[in-house]
XYZ file of C-alpha atoms in Angstrom:
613
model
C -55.447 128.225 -88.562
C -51.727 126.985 -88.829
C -52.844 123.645 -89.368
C -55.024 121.110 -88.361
C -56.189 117.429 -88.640
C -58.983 117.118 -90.646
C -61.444 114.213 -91.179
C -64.580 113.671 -93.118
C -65.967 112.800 -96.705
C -65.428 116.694 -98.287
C -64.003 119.969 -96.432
C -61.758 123.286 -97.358
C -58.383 124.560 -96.031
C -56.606 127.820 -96.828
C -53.476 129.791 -95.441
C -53.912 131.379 -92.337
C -55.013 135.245 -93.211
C -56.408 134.097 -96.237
C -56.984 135.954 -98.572
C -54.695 138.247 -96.653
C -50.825 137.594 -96.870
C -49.742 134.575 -94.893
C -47.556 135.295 -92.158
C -43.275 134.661 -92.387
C -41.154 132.036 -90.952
C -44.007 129.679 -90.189
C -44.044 126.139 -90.766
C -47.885 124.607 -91.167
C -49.225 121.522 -91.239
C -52.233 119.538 -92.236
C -53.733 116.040 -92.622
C -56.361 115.069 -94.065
C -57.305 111.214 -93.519
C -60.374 109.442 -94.918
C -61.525 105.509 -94.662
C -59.133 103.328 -95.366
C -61.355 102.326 -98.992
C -60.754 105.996 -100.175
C -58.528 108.015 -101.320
C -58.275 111.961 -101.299
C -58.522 114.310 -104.184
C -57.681 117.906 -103.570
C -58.690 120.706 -105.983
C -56.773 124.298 -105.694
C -59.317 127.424 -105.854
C -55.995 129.736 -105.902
C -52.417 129.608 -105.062
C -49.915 132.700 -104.593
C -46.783 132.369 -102.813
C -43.304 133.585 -102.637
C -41.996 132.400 -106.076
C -38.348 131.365 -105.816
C -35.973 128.508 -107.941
C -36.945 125.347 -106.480
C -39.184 126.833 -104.101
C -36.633 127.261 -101.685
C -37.608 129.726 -99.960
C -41.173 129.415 -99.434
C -43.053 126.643 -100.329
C -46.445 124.351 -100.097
C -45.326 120.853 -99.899
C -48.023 117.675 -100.339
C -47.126 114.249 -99.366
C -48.444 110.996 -100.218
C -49.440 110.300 -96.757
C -50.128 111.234 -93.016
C -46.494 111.993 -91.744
C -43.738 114.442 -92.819
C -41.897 110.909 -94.187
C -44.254 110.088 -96.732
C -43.537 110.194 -100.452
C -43.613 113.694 -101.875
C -46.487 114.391 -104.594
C -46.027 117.899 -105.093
C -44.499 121.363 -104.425
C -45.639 124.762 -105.306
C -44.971 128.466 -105.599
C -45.675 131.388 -107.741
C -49.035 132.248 -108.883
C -49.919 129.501 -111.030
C -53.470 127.478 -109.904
C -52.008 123.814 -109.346
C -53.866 120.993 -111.524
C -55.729 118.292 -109.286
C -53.874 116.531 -106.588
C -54.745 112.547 -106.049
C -53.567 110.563 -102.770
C -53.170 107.095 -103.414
C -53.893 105.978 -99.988
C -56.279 107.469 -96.919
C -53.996 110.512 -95.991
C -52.877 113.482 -97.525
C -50.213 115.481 -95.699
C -49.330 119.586 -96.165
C -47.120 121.824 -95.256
C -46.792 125.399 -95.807
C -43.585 127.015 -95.111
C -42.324 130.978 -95.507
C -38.915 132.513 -94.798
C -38.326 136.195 -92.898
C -38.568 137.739 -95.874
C -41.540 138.517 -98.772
C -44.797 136.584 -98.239
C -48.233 136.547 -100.719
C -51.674 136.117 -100.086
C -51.427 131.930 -99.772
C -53.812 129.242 -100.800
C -56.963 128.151 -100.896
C -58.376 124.465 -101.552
C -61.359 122.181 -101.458
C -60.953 118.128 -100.678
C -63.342 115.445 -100.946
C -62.839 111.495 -100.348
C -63.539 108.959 -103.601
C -63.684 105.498 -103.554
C -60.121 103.731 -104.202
C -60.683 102.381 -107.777
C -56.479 101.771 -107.758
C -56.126 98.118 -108.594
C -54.231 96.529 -105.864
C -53.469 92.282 -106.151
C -55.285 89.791 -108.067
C -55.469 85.725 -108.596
C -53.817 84.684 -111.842
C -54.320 81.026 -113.497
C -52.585 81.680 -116.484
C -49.792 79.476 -117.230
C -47.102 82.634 -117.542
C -47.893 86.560 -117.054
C -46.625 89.423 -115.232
C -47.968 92.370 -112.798
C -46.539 95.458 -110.984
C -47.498 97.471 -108.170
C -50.273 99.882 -107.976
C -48.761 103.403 -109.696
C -45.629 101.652 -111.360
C -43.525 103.485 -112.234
C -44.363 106.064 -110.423
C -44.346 105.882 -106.173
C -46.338 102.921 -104.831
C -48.873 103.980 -102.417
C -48.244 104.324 -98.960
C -50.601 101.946 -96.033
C -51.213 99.674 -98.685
C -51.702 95.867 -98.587
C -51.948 94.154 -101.925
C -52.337 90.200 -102.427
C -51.426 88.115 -105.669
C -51.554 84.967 -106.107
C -50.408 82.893 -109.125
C -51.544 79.049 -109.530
C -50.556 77.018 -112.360
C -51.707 73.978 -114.093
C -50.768 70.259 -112.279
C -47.271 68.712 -113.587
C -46.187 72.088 -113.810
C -43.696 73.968 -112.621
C -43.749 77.613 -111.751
C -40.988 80.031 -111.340
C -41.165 83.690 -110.598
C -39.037 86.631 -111.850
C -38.153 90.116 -110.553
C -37.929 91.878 -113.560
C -37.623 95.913 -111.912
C -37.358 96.328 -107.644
C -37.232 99.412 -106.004
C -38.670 99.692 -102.203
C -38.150 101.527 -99.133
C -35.093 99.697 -97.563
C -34.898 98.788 -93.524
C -33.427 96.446 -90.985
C -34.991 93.060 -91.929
C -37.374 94.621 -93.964
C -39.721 96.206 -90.919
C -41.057 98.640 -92.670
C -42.366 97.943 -97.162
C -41.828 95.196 -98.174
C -42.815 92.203 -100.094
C -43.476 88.630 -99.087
C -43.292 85.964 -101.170
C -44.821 82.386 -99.793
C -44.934 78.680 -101.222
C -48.821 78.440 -101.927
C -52.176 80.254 -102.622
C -52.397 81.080 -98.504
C -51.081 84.009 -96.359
C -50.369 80.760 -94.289
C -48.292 79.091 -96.407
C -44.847 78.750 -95.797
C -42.553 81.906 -96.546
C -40.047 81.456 -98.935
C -38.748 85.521 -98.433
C -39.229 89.049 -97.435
C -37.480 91.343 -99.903
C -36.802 95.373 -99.624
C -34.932 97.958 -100.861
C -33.159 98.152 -104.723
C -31.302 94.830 -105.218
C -32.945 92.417 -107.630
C -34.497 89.399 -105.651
C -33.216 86.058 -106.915
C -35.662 83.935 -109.173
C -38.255 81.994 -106.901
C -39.318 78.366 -107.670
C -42.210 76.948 -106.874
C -42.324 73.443 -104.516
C -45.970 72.782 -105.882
C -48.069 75.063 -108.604
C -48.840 78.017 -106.355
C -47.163 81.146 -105.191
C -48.791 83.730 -103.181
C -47.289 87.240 -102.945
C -48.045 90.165 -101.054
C -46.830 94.085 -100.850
C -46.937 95.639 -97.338
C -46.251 99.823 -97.037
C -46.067 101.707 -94.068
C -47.391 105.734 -94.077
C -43.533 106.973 -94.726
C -41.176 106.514 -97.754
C -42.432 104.461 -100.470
C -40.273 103.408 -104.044
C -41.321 102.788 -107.432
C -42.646 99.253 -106.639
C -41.734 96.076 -108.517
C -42.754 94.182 -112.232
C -42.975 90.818 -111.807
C -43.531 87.765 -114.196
C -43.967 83.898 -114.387
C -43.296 81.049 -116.167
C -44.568 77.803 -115.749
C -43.052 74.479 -118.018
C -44.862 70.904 -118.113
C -43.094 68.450 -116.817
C -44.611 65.387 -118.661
C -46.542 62.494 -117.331
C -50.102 62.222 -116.792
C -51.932 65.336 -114.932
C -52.118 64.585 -111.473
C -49.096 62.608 -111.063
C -45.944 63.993 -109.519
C -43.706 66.440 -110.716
C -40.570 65.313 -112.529
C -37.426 64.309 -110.108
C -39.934 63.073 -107.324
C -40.742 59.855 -106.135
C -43.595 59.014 -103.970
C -41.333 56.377 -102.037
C -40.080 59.117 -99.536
C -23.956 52.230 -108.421
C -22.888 48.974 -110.160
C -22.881 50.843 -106.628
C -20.388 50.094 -104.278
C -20.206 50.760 -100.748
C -23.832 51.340 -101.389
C -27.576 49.781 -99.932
C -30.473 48.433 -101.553
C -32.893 51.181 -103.143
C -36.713 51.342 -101.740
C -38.504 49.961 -104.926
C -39.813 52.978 -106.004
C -37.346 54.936 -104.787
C -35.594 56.264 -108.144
C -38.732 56.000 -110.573
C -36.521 57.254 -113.460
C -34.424 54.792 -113.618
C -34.107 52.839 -116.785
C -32.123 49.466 -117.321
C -30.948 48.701 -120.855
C -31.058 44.937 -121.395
C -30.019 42.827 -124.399
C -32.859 41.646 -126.060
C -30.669 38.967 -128.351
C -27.726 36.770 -128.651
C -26.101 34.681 -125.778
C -26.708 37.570 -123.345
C -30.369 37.667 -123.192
C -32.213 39.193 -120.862
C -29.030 40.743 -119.141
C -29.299 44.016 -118.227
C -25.744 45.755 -119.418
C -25.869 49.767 -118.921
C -28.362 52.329 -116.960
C -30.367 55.462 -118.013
C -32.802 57.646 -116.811
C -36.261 58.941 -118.312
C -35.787 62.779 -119.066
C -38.953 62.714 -120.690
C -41.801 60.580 -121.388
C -40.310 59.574 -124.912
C -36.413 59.707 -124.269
C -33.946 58.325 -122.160
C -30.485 59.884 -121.678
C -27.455 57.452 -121.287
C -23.636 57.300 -122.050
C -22.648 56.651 -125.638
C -20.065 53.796 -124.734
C -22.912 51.842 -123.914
C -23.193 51.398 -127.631
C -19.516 50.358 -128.429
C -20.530 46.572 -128.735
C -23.375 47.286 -130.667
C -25.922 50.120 -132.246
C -28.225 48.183 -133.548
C -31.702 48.779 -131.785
C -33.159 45.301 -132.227
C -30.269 43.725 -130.029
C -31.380 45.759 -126.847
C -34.545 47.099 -125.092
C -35.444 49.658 -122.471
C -37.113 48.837 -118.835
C -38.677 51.309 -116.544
C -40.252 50.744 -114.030
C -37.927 47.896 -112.586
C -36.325 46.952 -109.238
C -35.288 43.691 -109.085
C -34.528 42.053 -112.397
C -34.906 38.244 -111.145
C -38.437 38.949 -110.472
C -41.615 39.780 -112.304
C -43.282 42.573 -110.012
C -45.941 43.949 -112.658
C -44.410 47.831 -112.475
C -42.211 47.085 -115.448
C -42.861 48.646 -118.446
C -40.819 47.334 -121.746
C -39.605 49.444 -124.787
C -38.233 48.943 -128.477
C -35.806 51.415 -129.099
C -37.345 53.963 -132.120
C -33.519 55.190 -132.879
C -30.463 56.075 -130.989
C -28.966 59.405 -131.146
C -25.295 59.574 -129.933
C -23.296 63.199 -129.005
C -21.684 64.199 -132.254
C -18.861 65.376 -130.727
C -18.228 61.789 -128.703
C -14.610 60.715 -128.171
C -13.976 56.901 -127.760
C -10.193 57.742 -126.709
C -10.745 60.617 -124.580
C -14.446 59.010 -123.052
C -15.573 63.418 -123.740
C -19.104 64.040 -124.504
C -19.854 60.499 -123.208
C -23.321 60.924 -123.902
C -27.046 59.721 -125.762
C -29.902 60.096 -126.262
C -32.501 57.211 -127.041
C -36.224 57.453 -128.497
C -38.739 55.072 -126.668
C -40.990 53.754 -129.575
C -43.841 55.060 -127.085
C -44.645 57.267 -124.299
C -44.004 55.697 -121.149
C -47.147 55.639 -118.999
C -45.827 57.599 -115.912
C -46.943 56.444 -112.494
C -45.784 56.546 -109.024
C -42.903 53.521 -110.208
C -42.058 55.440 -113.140
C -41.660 59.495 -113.526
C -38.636 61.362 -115.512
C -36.084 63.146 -113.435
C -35.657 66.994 -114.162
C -32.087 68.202 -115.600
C -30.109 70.960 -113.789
C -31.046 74.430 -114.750
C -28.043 76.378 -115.717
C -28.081 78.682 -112.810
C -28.050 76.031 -110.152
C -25.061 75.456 -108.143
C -23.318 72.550 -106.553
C -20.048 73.260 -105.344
C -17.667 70.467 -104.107
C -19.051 68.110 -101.003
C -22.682 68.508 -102.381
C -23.843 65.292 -101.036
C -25.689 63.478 -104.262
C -26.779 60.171 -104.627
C -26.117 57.965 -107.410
C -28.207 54.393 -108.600
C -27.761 51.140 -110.992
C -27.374 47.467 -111.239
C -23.647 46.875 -111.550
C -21.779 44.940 -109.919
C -20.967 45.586 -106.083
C -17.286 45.346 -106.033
C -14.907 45.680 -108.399
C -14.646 42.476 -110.448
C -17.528 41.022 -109.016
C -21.239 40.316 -110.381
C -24.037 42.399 -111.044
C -26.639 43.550 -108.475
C -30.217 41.886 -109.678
C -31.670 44.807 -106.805
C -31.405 48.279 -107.668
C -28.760 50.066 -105.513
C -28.330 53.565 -104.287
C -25.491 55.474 -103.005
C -24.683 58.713 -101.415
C -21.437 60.342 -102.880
C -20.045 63.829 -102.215
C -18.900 66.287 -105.123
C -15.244 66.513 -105.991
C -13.371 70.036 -106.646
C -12.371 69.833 -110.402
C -8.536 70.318 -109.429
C -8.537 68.002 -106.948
C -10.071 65.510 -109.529
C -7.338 66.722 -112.517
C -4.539 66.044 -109.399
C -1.623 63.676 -110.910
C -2.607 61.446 -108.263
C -5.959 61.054 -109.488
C -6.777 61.785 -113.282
C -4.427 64.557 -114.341
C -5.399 65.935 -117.731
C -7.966 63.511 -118.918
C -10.607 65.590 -116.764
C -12.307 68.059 -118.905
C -14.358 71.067 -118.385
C -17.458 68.285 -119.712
C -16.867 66.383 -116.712
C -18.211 66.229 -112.981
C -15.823 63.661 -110.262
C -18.060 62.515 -107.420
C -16.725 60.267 -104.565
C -14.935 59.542 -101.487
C -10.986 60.556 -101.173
C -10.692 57.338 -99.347
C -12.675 55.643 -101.833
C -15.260 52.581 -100.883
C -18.521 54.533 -102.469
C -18.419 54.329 -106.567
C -20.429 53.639 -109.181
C -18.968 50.316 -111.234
C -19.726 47.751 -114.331
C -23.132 47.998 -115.606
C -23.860 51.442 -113.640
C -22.276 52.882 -117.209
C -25.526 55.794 -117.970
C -27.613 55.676 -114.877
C -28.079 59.314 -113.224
C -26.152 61.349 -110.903
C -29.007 63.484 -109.054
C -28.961 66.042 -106.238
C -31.546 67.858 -104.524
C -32.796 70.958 -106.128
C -31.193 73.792 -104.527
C -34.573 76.005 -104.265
C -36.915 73.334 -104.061
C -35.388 70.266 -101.884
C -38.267 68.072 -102.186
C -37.245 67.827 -105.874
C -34.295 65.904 -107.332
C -32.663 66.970 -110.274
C -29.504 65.008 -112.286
C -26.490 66.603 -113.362
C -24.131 63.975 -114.832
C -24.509 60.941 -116.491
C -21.934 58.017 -115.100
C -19.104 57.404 -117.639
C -15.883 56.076 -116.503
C -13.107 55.867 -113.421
C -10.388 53.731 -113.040
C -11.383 50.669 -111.306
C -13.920 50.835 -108.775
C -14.126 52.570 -105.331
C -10.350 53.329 -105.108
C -8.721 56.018 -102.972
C -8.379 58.844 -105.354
C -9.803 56.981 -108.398
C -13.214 59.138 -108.292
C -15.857 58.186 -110.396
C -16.143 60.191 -114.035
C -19.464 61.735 -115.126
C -20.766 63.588 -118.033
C -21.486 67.481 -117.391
C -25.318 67.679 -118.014
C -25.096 71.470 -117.834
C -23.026 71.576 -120.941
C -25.403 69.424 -123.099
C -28.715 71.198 -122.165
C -29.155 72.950 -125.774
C -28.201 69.354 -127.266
C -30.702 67.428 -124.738
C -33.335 70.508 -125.349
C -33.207 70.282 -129.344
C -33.715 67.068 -129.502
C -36.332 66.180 -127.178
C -38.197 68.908 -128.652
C -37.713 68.931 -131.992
C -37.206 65.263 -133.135
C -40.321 62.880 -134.013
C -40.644 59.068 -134.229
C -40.295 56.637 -137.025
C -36.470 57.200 -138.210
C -36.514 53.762 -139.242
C -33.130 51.949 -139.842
C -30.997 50.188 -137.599
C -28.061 52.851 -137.600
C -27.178 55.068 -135.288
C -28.312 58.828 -136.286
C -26.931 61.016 -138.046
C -24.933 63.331 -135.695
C -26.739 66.914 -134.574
C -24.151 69.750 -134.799
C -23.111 70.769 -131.497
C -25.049 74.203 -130.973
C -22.984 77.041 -129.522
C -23.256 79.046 -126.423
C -24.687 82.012 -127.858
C -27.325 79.413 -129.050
C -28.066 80.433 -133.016
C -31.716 79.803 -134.781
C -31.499 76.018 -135.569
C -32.418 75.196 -138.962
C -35.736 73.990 -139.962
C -34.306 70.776 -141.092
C -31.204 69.450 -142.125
C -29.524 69.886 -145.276
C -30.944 67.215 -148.113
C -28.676 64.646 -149.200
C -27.120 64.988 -152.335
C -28.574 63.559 -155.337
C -27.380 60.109 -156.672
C -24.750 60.575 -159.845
C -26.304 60.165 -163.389
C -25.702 56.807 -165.202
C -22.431 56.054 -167.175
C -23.239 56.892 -170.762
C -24.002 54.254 -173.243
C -20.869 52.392 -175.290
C -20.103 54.060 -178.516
C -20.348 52.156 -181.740
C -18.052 49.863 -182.547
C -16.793 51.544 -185.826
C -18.088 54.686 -188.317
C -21.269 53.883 -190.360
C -19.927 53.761 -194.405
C -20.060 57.037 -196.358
C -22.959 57.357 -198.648
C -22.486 55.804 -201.969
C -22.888 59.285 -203.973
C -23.105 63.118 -203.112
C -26.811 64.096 -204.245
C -26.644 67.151 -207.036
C -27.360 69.933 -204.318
C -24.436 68.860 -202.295
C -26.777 68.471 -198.554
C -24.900 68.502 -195.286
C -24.422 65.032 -194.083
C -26.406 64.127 -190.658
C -24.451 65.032 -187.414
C -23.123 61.355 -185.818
C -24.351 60.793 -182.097
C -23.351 63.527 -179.620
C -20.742 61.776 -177.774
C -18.829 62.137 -181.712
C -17.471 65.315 -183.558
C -19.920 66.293 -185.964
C -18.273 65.480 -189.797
C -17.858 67.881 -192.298
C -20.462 68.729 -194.684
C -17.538 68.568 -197.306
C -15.146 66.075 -197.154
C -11.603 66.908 -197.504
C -8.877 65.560 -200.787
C -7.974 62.126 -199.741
C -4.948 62.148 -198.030
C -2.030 59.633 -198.701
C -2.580 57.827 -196.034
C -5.513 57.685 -193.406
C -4.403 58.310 -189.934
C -5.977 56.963 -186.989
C -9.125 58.776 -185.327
C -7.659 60.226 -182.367
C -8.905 58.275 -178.703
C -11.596 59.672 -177.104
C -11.022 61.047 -173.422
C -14.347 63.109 -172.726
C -15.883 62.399 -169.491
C -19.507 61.800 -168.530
C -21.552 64.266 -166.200
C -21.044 62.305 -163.319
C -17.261 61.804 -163.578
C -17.015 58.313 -165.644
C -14.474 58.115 -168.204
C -15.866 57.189 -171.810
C -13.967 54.166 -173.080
C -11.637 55.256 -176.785
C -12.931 54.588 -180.126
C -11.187 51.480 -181.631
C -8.075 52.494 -184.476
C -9.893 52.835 -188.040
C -8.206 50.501 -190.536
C -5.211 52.376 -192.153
C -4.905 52.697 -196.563
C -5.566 54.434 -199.800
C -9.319 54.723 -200.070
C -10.276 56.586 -203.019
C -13.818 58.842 -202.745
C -16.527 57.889 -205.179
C -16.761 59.760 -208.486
C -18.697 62.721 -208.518
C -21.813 62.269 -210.878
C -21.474 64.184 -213.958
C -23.159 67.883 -214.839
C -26.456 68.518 -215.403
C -27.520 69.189 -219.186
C -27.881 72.703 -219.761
């Protein structure tokens, strides 16, 4: 037969005229197809045909599936027996071709169906991993469905990574493809359907589950995909929310009065002594359970930790609502690279003395990940207690206001700021003004919704300065958190409790881009100077009275002295001064000159006469 559709658990095919020469310039086809659980292996008794380069001329062609479309396995001629052929998927397809011209005696084959043992999908808990498709990197199989699905700790987030894509590319992706959806259900909502060879962007997670799933049709197939994940804790308490969400679904003017609850990583910074008591005077927000970021002009009054405290947890300060939670301040770590003139690197970092118990009042915000965008009118929303209009007093209620993104030229316009914008710096506002952030807002967060997870907030600048408040063209001024991430990262990471002191730290070195090793610790201090050395004697001791027979070396004089001579020169005519002494101690201190010896004639003691012979 010239081809047929075959079916079963085991069976045979062969060339027509087997094992007589197959005829020319025919084109045969067959397919095999077993249950869907199986797969087909097919085991060559003897091949001989038409050997040619490339078999180009005639050939016997096997494809990964049930039409002429599929992916190609194999293709013979000559003489040689073929090893074992595997489908990786139901159907087998083959084709035997010939020309006009020379012929041979054709094939003969045996196939049998075997159970599908190809892993395809699986349920990961791990907290980061990675999988590919079935084959990789070979051809996926075609009519294949394959299920993953990934599911992460609580408080954590999870983000998935195309690391190698290659699939069968169509009009909306019709044909393979693979699905990606946010949870652990095929009924979850879909986040994308990706084909063909470009590299899918990274997915985030909204909650701790992704489910993923590879489709392929019975034509072309690719090499598949790797995949992995990575999932970061976001701090808190498990089972609370995720950081930059609040579970109530700047000094703000033009702004309304926040939901209590509403920003739950807000912090106020309040003076703890003096004549200003109890007044809050700058913002933060809680980046993590131990740290609050703020601007470092909030600390041009003052550094010293025992004059201020930290509140979280707080939404209207005349009132005792029992969400407040109070903190000492373990130490204060300002931006190294901080400019009072220019108001660059306006940023800090402060240590809570404890963990702050996170709750649905109080939860950190996430910072921006470097890849996330927000180009100019990005509607963000900033928060604080300062005053309301410019000049005027504090807000005791938390406020909140919406303000748009400004383009950096637009911002660096004469009109506006000029040249004091720098590339540290993010301008939010209204053109018209009316919307700003004012006194006592100085630190509290700019936020915007994630770009691939809205639900989520996430702050990228830390309020700093503007001229006035609310003015036409007079945008408000905040610190580029995308530009401090290493600073923000080493620090919360790397730096414990208990620094002690009422200073300010000692400034972290700014790391660079390319992000070096950071050192283990930082260099040791040097080593205090050695004492001064003690005084010298006033004056020389005497010379001994007499020379003993055997003529010893005097004793050396103290080390800070010239050793004397173990003979003592003719008496000269007249005794000069002992030169001053200039030496200088280890440590750099001057020893003081030897006092003038008294000038004269002093004649040496008579030498004691020989010894009897």
């Amino acid at each position: 037969d010239c081809g047929k559709q075959l079916t079963g658990s085991n069976g045979s095919v062969t060339s027509p005229n087997y094992p007589g020469p197959y005829p020319t310039d025919v084109t045969c086809v067959w397919v095999i197809s077993v249950k869907p659980s199986q797969v087909i292996e097919l085991e060559f008794k003897s091949l001989d045909i038409e050997y040619s380069k490339k078999c180009k001329y005639d050939s016997l062609e096997i494809l990964d599936g049930s039409t002429s479309k599929s992916a190609e396995l194999e293709t013979f001629c000559g003489s040689t027996t073929p090893s074992l052929v595997r489908s990786s998927g139901k159907s087998l397809h083959i084709t035997l071709k010939s020309d006009e011209a020379d012929t041979g005696k054709g094939f003969q084959a045996v196939w049998r169906a075997v159970a599908n043992n190809m892993k395809c999908g699986a349920t990961f808990t791990d907290e980061n991993g990675s999988f590919q498709t079935p084959g990789y990197p070979n051809q996926y199989p075609t009519n294949i469905e394959c299920e993953w699905v990934i599911t992460v700790p609580v408080a954590h987030s999870l983000t998935l990574t195309f690391n190698k894509f290659d699939m069968e590319e169509s009009s909306k992706c019709k044909y393979d493809h693979v699905e990606i959806r946010d949870g652990d259900k095929a009924s979850s909502n879909l986040i994308g359907r990706y084909c063909g060879s470009s590299l899918p962007a990274k997915v985030y997670a909204q909650g701790t589950s992704l489910y993923i799933k590879l489709a392929s049709d019975e034509s072309d197939t690719g090499k598949g995909f790797q995949v992995s994940w990575t999932s970061k804790h976001l701090g808190g308490n498990t089972g609370l929310q995720l950081c930059g969400t609040s579970k109530t679904g700047t000094r703000i003017v033009g702004g309304i009065v926040a939901k209590p609850g509403a920003w739950p990583w807000q912090a106020a910074m309040i003076w703890a002594l003096g004549s200003d008591k109890g007044k809050q005077f700058c913002g933060g927000s809680l980046v993590d359970p131990e740290w609050v970021l703020t601007a470092a002009h909030c600390f041009d009054i003052t550094a010293n930790k025992k004059m201020m405290f930290i509140r979280l947890g707080e939404h209207d300060l005349n009132k005792k609502e029992g969400f407040e939670q109070d903190f000492a301040i373990d130490h204060i770590y300002i931006h190294p690279d901080w400019d009072h003139h220019t108001t660059d690197n306006d940023l800090a970092l402060i240590r809570l003395d404890r963990p702050a118990n996170l709750t649905g009042r109080v939860n950190t915000i996430c910072l921006s990940e470097p890849e996330y965008k927000f180009p100019p009118s990005t509607k963000c929303m900033i928060s604080g207690w300062g005053t309301t209009q410019e000049d005027g007093a504090p807000s005791p209620v938390l406020m909140q206001a919406k303000v748009p993104i400004v383009d950096r030229q637009a911002c660096r316009h004469n009109q506006s700021y000029g040249e004091k914008i720098t590339e540290n710096m993010i301008c939010a506002g209204l053109r018209q003004g009316g919307v700003d952030s004012c006194q006592g807002d100085s630190g509290g967060p700019l936020v915007c919704k994630n770009p691939v997870n809205r639900r989520q907030w996430v702050q990228i600048g830390v309020t700093s300065w503007g001229k006035g408040c609310a003015r036409a063209l007079k945008y408000g001024v905040y610190a580029n958190i995308k530009k401090y991430l290493p600073w923000i990262n080493f620090l919360t990471s790397t730096i414990g409790g208990g620094e002690g002191g009422d200073d300010v730290s000692t400034p972290i070195p700014t790391l660079p881009p390319s992000l070096p090793p950071i050192p283990s610790s930082l260099p040791p201090s040097l080593p205090p100077l050695p004492p001064s050395l003690p005084p010298l004697p006033p004056s020389l001791p005497p010379p001994p009275p007499s020379l003993p027979p055997s003529l010893p070396s005097l004793s050396p004089l103290p080390p800070s002295l010239p050793p004397v001579p173990s003979i003592l020169p003719p008496p000269p005519t007249t005794s000069p001064p002992l030169p001053q002494s200039t030496q200088q101690s280890p440590g750099g201190n001057t020893v003081p000159p030897l006092p003038p010896q008294p000038s004269g004639n002093v004649d040496p003691p008579p030498l004691p006469p020989p010894p009897p012979e």
